[in-house]
GROMACS .gro file of C-alpha atoms in nm:
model
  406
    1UNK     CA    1  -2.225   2.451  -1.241
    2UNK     CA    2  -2.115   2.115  -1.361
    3UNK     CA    3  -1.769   1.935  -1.266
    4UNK     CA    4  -1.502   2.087  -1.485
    5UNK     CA    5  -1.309   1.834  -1.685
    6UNK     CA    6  -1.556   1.561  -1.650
    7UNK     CA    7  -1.706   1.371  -1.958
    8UNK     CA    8  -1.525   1.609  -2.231
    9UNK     CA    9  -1.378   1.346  -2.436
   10UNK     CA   10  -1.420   1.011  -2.541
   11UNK     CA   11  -1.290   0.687  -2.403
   12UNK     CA   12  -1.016   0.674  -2.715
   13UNK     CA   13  -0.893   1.003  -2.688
   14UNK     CA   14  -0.904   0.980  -2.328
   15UNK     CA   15  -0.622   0.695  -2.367
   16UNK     CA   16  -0.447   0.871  -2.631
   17UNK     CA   17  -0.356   1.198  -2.400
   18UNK     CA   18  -0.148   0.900  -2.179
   19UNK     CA   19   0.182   0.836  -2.249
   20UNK     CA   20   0.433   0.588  -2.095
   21UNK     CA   21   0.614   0.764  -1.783
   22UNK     CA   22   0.842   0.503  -1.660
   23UNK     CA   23   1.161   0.495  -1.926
   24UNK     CA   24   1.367   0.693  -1.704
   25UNK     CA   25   1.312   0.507  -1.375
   26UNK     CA   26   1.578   0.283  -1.197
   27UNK     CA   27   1.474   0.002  -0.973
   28UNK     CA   28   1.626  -0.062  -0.648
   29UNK     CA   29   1.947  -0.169  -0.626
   30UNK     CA   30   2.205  -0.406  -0.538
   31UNK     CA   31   2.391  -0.217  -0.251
   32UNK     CA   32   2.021  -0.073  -0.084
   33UNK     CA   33   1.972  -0.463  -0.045
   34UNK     CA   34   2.227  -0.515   0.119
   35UNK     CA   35   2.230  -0.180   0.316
   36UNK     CA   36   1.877  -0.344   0.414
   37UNK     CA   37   2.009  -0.611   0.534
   38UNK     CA   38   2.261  -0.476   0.721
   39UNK     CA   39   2.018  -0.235   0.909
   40UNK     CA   40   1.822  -0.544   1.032
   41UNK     CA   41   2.100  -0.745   1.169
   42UNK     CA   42   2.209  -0.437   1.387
   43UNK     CA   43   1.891  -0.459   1.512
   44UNK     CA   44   1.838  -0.825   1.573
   45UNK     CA   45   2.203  -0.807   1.709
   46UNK     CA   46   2.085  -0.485   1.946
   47UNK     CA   47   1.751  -0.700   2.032
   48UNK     CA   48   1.877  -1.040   2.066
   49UNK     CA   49   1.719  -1.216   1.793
   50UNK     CA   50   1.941  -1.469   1.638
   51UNK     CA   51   1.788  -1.492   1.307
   52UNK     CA   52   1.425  -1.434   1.148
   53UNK     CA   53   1.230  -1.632   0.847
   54UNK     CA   54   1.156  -1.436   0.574
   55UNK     CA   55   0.829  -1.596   0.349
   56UNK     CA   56   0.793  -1.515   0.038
   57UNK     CA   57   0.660  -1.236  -0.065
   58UNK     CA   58   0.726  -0.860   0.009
   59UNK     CA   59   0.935  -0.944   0.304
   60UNK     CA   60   1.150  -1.160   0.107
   61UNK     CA   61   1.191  -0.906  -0.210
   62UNK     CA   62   1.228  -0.595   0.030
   63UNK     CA   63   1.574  -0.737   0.244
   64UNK     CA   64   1.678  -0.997  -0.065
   65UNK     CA   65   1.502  -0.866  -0.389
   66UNK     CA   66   1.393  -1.246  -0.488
   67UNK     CA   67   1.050  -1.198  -0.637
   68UNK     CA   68   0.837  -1.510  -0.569
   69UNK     CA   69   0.515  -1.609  -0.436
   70UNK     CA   70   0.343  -1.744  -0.084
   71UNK     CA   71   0.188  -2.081  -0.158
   72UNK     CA   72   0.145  -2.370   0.062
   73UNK     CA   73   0.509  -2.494   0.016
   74UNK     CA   74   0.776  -2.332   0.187
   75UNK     CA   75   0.981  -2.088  -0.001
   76UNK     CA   76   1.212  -1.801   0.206
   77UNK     CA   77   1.512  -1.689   0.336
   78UNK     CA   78   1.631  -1.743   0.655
   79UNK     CA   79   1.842  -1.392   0.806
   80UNK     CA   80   2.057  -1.458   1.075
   81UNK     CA   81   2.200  -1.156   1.330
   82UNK     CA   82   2.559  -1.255   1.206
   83UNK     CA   83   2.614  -1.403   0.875
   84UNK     CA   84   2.477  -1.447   0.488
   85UNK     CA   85   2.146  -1.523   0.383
   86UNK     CA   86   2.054  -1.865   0.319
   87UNK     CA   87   1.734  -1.963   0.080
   88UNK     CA   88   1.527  -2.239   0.149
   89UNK     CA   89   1.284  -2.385  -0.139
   90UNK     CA   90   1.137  -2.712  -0.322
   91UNK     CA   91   1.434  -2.878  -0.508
   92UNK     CA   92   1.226  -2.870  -0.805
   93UNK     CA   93   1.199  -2.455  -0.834
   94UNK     CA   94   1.564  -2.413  -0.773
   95UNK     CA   95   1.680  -2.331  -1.108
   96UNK     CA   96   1.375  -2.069  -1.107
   97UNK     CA   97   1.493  -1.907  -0.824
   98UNK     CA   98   1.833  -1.859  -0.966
   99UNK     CA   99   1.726  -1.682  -1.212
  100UNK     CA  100   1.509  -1.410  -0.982
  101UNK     CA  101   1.808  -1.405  -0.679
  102UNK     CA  102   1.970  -1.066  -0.680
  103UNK     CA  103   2.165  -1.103  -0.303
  104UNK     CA  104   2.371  -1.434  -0.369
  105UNK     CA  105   2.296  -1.718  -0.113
  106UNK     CA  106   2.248  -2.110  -0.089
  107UNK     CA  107   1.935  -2.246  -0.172
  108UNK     CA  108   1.862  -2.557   0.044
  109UNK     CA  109   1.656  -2.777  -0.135
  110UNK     CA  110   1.382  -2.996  -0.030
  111UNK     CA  111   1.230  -3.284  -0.202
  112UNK     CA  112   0.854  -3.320  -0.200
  113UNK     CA  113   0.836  -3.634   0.083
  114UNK     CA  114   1.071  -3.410   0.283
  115UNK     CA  115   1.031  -3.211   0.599
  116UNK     CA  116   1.099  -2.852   0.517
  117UNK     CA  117   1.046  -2.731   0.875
  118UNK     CA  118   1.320  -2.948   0.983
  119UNK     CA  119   1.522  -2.782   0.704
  120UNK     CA  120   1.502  -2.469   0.849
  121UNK     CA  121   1.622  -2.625   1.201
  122UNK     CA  122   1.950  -2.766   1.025
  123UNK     CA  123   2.007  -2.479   0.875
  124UNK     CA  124   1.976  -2.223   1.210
  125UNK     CA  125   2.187  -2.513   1.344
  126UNK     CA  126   2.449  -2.472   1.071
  127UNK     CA  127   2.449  -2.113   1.145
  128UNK     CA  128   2.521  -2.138   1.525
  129UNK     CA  129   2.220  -2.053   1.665
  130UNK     CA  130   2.132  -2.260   1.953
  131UNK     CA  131   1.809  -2.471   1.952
  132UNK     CA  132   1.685  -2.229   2.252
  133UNK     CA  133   1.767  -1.928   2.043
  134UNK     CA  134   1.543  -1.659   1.946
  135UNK     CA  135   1.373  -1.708   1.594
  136UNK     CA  136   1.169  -1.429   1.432
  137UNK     CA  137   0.891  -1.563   1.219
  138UNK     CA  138   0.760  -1.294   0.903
  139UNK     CA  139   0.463  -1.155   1.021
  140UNK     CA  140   0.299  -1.208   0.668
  141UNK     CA  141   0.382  -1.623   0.700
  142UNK     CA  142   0.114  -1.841   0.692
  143UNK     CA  143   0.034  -2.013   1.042
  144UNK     CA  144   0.134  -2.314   0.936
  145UNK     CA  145   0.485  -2.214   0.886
  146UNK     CA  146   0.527  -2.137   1.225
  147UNK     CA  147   0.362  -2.470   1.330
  148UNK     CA  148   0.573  -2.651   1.092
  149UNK     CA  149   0.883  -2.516   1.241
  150UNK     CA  150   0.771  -2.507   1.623
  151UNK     CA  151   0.688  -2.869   1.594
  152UNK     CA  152   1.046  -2.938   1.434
  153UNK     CA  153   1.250  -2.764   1.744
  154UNK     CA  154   0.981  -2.673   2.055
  155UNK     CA  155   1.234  -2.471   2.215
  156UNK     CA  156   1.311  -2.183   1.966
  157UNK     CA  157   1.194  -1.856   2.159
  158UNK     CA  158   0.993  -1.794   1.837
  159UNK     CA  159   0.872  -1.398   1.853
  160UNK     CA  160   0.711  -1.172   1.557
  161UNK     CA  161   0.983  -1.048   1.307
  162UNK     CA  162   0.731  -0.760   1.261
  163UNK     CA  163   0.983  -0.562   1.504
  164UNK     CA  164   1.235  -0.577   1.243
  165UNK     CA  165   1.062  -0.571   0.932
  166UNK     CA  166   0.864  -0.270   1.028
  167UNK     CA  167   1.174  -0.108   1.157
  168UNK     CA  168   1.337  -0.145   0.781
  169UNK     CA  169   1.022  -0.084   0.570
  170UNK     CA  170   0.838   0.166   0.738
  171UNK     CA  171   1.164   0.428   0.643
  172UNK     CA  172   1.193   0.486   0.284
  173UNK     CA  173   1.497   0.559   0.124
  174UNK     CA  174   1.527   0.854  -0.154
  175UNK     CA  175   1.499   0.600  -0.425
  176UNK     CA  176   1.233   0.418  -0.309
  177UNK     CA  177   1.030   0.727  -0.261
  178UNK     CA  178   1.096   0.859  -0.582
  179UNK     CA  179   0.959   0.532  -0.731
  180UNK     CA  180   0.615   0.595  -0.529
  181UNK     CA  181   0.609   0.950  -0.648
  182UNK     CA  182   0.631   0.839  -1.003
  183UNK     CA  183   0.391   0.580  -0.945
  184UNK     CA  184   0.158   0.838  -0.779
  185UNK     CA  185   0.227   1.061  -1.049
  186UNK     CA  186   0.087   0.807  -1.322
  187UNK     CA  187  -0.193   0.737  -1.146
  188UNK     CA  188  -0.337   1.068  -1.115
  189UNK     CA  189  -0.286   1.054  -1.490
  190UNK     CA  190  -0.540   0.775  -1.509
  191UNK     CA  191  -0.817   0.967  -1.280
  192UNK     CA  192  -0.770   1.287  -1.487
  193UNK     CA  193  -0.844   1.066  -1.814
  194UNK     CA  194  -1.115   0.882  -1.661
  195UNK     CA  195  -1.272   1.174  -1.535
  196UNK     CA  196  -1.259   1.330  -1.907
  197UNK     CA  197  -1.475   0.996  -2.024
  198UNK     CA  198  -1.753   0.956  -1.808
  199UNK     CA  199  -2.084   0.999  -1.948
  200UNK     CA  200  -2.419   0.943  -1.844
  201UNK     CA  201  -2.518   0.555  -1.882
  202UNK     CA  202  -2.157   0.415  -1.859
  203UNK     CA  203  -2.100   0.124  -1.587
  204UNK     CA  204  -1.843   0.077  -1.284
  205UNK     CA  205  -1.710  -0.203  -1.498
  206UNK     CA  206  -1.659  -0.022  -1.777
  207UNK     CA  207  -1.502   0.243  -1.578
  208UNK     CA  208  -1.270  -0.033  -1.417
  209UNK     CA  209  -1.187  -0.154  -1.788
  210UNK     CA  210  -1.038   0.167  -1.913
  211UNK     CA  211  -0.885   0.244  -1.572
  212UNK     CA  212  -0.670  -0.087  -1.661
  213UNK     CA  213  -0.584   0.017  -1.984
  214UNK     CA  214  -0.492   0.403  -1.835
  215UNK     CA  215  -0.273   0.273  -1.618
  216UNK     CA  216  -0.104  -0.004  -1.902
  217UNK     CA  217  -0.080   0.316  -2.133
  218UNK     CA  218   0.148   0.515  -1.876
  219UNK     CA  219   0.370   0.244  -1.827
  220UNK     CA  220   0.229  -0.016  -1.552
  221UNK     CA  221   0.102  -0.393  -1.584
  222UNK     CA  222  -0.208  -0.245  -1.499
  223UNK     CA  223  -0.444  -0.165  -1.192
  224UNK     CA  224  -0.292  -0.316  -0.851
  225UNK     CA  225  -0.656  -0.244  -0.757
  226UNK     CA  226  -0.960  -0.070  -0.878
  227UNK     CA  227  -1.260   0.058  -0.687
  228UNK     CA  228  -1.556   0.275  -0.861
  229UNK     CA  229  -1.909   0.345  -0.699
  230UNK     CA  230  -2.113   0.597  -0.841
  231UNK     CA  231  -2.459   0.716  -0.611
  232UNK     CA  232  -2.541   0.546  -0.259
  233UNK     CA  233  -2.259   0.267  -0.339
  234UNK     CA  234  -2.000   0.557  -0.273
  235UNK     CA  235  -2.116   0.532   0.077
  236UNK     CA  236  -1.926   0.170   0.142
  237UNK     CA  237  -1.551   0.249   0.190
  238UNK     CA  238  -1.462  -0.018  -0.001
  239UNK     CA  239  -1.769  -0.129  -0.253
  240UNK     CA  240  -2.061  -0.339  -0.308
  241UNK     CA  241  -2.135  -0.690  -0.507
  242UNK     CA  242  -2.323  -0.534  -0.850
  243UNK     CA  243  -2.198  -0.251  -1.087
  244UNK     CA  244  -2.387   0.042  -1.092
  245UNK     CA  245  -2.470   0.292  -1.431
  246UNK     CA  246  -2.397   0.662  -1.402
  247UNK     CA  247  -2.661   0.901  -1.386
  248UNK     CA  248  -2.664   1.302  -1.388
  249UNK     CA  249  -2.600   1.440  -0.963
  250UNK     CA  250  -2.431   1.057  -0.887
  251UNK     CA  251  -2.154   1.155  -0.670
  252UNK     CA  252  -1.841   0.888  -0.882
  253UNK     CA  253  -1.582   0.757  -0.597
  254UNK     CA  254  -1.237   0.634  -0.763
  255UNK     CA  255  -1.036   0.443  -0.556
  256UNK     CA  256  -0.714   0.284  -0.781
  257UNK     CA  257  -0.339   0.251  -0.786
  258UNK     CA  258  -0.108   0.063  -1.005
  259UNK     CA  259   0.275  -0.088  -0.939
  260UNK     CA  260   0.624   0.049  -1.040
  261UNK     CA  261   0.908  -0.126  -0.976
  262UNK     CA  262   0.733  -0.290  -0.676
  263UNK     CA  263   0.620   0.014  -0.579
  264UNK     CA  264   0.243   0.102  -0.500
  265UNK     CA  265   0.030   0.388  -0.557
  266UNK     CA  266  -0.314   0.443  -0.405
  267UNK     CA  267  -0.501   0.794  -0.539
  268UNK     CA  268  -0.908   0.843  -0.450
  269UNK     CA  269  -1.114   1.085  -0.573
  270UNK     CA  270  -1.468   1.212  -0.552
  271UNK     CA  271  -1.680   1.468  -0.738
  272UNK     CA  272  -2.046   1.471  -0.925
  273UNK     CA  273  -2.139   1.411  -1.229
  274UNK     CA  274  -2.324   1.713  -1.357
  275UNK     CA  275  -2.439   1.955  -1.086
  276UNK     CA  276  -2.354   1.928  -0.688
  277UNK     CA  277  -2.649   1.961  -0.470
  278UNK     CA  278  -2.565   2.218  -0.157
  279UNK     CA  279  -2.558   1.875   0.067
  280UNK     CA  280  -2.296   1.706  -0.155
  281UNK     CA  281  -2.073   2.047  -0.196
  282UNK     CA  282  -2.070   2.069   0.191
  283UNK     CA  283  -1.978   1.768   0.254
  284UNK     CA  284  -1.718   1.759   0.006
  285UNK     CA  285  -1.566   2.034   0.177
  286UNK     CA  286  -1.574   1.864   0.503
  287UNK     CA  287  -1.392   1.592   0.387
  288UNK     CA  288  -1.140   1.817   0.240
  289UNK     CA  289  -1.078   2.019   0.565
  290UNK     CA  290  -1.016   1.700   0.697
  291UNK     CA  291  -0.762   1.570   0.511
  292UNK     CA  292  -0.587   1.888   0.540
  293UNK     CA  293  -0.645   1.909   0.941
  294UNK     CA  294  -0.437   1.567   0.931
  295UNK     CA  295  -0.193   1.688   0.719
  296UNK     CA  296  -0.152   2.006   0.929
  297UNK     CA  297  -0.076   1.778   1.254
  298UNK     CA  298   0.190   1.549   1.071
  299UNK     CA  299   0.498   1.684   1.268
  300UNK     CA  300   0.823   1.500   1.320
  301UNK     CA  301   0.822   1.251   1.711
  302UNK     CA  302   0.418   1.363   1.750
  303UNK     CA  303   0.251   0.980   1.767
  304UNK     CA  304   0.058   0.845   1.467
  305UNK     CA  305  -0.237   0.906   1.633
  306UNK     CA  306  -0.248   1.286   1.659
  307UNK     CA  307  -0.302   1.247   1.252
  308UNK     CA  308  -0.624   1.090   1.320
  309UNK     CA  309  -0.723   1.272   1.609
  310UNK     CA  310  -0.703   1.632   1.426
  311UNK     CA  311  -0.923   1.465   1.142
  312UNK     CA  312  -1.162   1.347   1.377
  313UNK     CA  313  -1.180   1.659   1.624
  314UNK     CA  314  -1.236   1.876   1.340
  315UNK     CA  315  -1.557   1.629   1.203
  316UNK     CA  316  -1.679   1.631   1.564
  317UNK     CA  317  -1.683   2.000   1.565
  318UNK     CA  318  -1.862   2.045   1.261
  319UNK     CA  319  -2.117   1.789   1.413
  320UNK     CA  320  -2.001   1.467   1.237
  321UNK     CA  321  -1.908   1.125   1.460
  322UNK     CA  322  -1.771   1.124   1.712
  323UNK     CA  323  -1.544   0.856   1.662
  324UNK     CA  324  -1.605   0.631   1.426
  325UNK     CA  325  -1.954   0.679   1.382
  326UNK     CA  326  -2.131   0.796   1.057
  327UNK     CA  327  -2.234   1.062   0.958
  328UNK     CA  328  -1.857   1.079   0.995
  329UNK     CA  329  -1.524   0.870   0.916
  330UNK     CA  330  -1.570   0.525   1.011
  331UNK     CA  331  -1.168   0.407   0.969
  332UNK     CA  332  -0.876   0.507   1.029
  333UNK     CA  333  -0.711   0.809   0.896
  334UNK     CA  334  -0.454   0.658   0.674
  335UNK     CA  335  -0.205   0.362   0.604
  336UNK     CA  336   0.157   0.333   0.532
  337UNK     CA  337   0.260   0.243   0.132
  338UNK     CA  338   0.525   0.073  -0.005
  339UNK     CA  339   0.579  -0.292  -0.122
  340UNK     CA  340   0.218  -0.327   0.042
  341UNK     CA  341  -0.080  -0.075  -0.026
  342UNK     CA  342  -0.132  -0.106   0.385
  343UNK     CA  343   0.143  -0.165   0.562
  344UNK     CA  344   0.326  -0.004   0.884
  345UNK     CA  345   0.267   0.211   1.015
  346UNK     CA  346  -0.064   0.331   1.081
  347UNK     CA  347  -0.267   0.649   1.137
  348UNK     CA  348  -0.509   0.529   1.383
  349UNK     CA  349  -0.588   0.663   1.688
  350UNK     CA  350  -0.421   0.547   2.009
  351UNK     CA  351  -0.065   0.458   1.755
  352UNK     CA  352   0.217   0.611   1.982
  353UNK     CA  353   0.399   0.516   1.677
  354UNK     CA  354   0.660   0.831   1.680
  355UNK     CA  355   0.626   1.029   1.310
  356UNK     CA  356   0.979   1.063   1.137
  357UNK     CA  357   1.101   1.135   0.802
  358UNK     CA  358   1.098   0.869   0.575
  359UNK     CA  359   0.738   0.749   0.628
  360UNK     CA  360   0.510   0.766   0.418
  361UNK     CA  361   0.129   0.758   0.446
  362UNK     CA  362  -0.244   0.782   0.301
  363UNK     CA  363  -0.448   1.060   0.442
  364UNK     CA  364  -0.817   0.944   0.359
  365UNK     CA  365  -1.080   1.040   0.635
  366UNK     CA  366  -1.379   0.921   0.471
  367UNK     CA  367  -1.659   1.091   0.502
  368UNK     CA  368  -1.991   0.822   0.500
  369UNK     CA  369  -2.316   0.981   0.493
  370UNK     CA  370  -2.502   0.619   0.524
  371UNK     CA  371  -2.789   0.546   0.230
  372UNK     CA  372  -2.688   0.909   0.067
  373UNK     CA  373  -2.314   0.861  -0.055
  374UNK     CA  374  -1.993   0.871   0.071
  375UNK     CA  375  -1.695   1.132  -0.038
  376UNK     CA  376  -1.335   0.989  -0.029
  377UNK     CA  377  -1.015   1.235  -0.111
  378UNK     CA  378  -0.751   0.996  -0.047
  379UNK     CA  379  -0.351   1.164  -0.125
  380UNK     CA  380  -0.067   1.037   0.033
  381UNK     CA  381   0.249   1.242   0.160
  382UNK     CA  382   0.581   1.173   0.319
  383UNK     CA  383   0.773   1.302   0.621
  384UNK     CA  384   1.102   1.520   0.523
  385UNK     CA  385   1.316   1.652   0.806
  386UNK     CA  386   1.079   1.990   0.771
  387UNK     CA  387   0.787   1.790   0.788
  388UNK     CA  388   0.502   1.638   0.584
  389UNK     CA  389   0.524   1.665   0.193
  390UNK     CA  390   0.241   1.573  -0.053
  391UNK     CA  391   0.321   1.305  -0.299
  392UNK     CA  392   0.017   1.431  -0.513
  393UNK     CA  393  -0.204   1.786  -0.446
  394UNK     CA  394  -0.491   1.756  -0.271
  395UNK     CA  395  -0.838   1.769  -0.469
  396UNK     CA  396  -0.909   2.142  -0.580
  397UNK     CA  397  -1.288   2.168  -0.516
  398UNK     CA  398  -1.572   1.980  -0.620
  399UNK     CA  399  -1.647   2.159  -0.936
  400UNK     CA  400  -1.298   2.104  -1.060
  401UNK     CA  401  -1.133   1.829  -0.879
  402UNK     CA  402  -0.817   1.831  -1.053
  403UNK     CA  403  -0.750   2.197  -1.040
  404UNK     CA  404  -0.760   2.245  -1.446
  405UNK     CA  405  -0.948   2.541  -1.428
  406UNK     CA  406  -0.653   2.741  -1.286
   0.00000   0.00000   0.00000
């Protein structure tokens, strides 16, 4: 039996079955920014931190909405517990950050032969916060941020603002979840129509190439990322230098997401071209009963890392690992998604990390069978007072991946 679905049409009227699926979406809005805020400073209020730097980048969009860009000159926010927003930036790219600010603040300007650490030190000071007081630095800020600003004022208590950034992120609101479902939602568009174009002799990069356009055809820039391995290359999680060509009983790994609104998706899946030896069907299956082991064990205040733990007991007990060895799943079980394809928190063994609705997570156990191939069902899902929902159905079966046949 071949794959059903796979290699029935060509690459043009693969793209011509897609459609645009975003008119109808809304992007976040002004009040969940500042609800956002609000939730952080009653927590830096509750855990004595006076105020945190926000870098830019998803930090800085997620509490303020400003879209801009880490680089080695200092652009952010500083938050305090009490208080407005204030922006700091290079004089020169004030008028450009006017035009992406969204939560009105001051932007303190620095000139090029200025010290923008010592910027930030006026500014706390202008904001009451003593120069012993508690500073939260974005996790995501480049080291030399925090040197910058350590060297300005030594005595700042300076601690991770991970502890309040994670607190925020980690709990998404209805509307940002329904802009990951929709985002989810195109991209298992894009498989379905890649899987329909395959054919024997095609590349990985022309694979990637059409995956681009998929995604620009159902209404995103294009591919936040793109990963496709056909054969023994589907047995490194995360690729290898040269392209491969497709060839008849290649197991094809496709590991891709695209943006929406800020939002991420992340879909993998894994099935042969042509016919499925026994070996590959089995472990296909494995790596399906898995995933849904994992699933099964997502229950609201169990830790994070019972999801891994039922995905790796059940590989141990069909004689895979243990642990992290291969034959068997050599990462974690899955990631948080959001503004960032991995962020908090984490399904990883040992994460007391309590489960509660709101978070959202990949549920990917790899399955590596090292110099064979590797089989990857990645879906994510979301915990609802009731429990775990998926974002996207798991994988059918091997011979028909995307469930068409029914």
């Amino acid at each position: 039996m071949t794959t059903y679905g796979i290699g029935t049409q060509t690459p043009e009227q693969a793209l011509d079955s897609l459609s645009d699926m975003t008119t109808d979406l809304t992007p976040i809005q002004n009040d969940e920014f500042h609800a956002r805020i609000a939730k952080a400073q009653a927590y830096m209020q509750a855990n004595n931190i006076d105020a945190i730097y926000l870098n830019a980048g998803t930090n800085l969009a997620y509490f303020t909405g400003m879209r801009w860009y880490a680089s080695e000159r200092l652009v952010g926010a500083i938050l305090p517990a009490k208080g407005d927003v204030q922006y700091i930036a290079p004089f020169f790219e004030i008028g450009s950050l006017n035009d992406f600010m969204v939560i009105d603040g001051p932007i303190r300007g620095w000139q090029e032969h200025e010290n923008p650490y010592q910027l930030c030190v006026d500014v706390l000071t202008e904001m009451g916060i003593s120069k012993n007081g508690t500073l939260g630095i974005d996790e995501s800020a480049q080291f030399f941020i925090y040197d910058g600003i350590n060297k300005a004022n030594g005595d700042y208590n300076i601690v991770n603002a991970q502890c309040v950034t994670a607190h925020c992120r980690m709990h998404k609101s209805a509307s940002e979840l329904a802009l990951m479902q929709r985002a989810m939602d195109m991209t298992l568009e894009v498989h379905k129509a890649t899987a329909s174009m395959l054919y024997e002799g095609i590349t990985t990069t022309e694979v990637e190439a059409f995956i681009k356009k998929a995604h620009q055809k159902v209404g995103a820039p294009g591919n936040y990322f793109c990963i496709v391995l056909f054969g023994v290359a589907s047995s490194f999680p995360h690729g290898v230098k040269n392209p491969q060509t497709l060839k008849k009983g290649d197991v094809v790994l496709i590991d891709t997401g695209c943006k929406v609104h800020d939002y991420l998706s992340d879909i993998t899946r894994t099935y042969v071209f042509g016919e499925a030896t026994d070996r590959q069907r089995t472990f296909w299956q494995h790596e399906k009963n898995a995933q849904l082991a994992a699933f099964a064990a997502a229950k609201n205040g169990e830790p994070c890392g019972k999801v891994d733990d039922a995905a790796r007991q059940y590989l141990a007990e069909n004689g895979m690992g243990p642990e992290y060895q291969t034959p068997g799943c050599p990462h974690r079980t899955g990631h948080g998604i959001g503004l960032d394809i991995h962020e908090w928190p984490y399904l990883v063994g040992g994460n007391p990390t309590p489960l509660a609705p709101g978070m959202c997570f990949s549920n990917e156990p790899m399955l590596v069978i090292p110099d064979e191939f590797g089989i990857r069902l990645e879906d994510h899902f979301y915990m609802t007072d009731e429990g775990p929902r998926w974002f996207t159905e798991p994988a059918h079966s091997i011979d028909d991946p995307f469930g068409l046949a029914k």
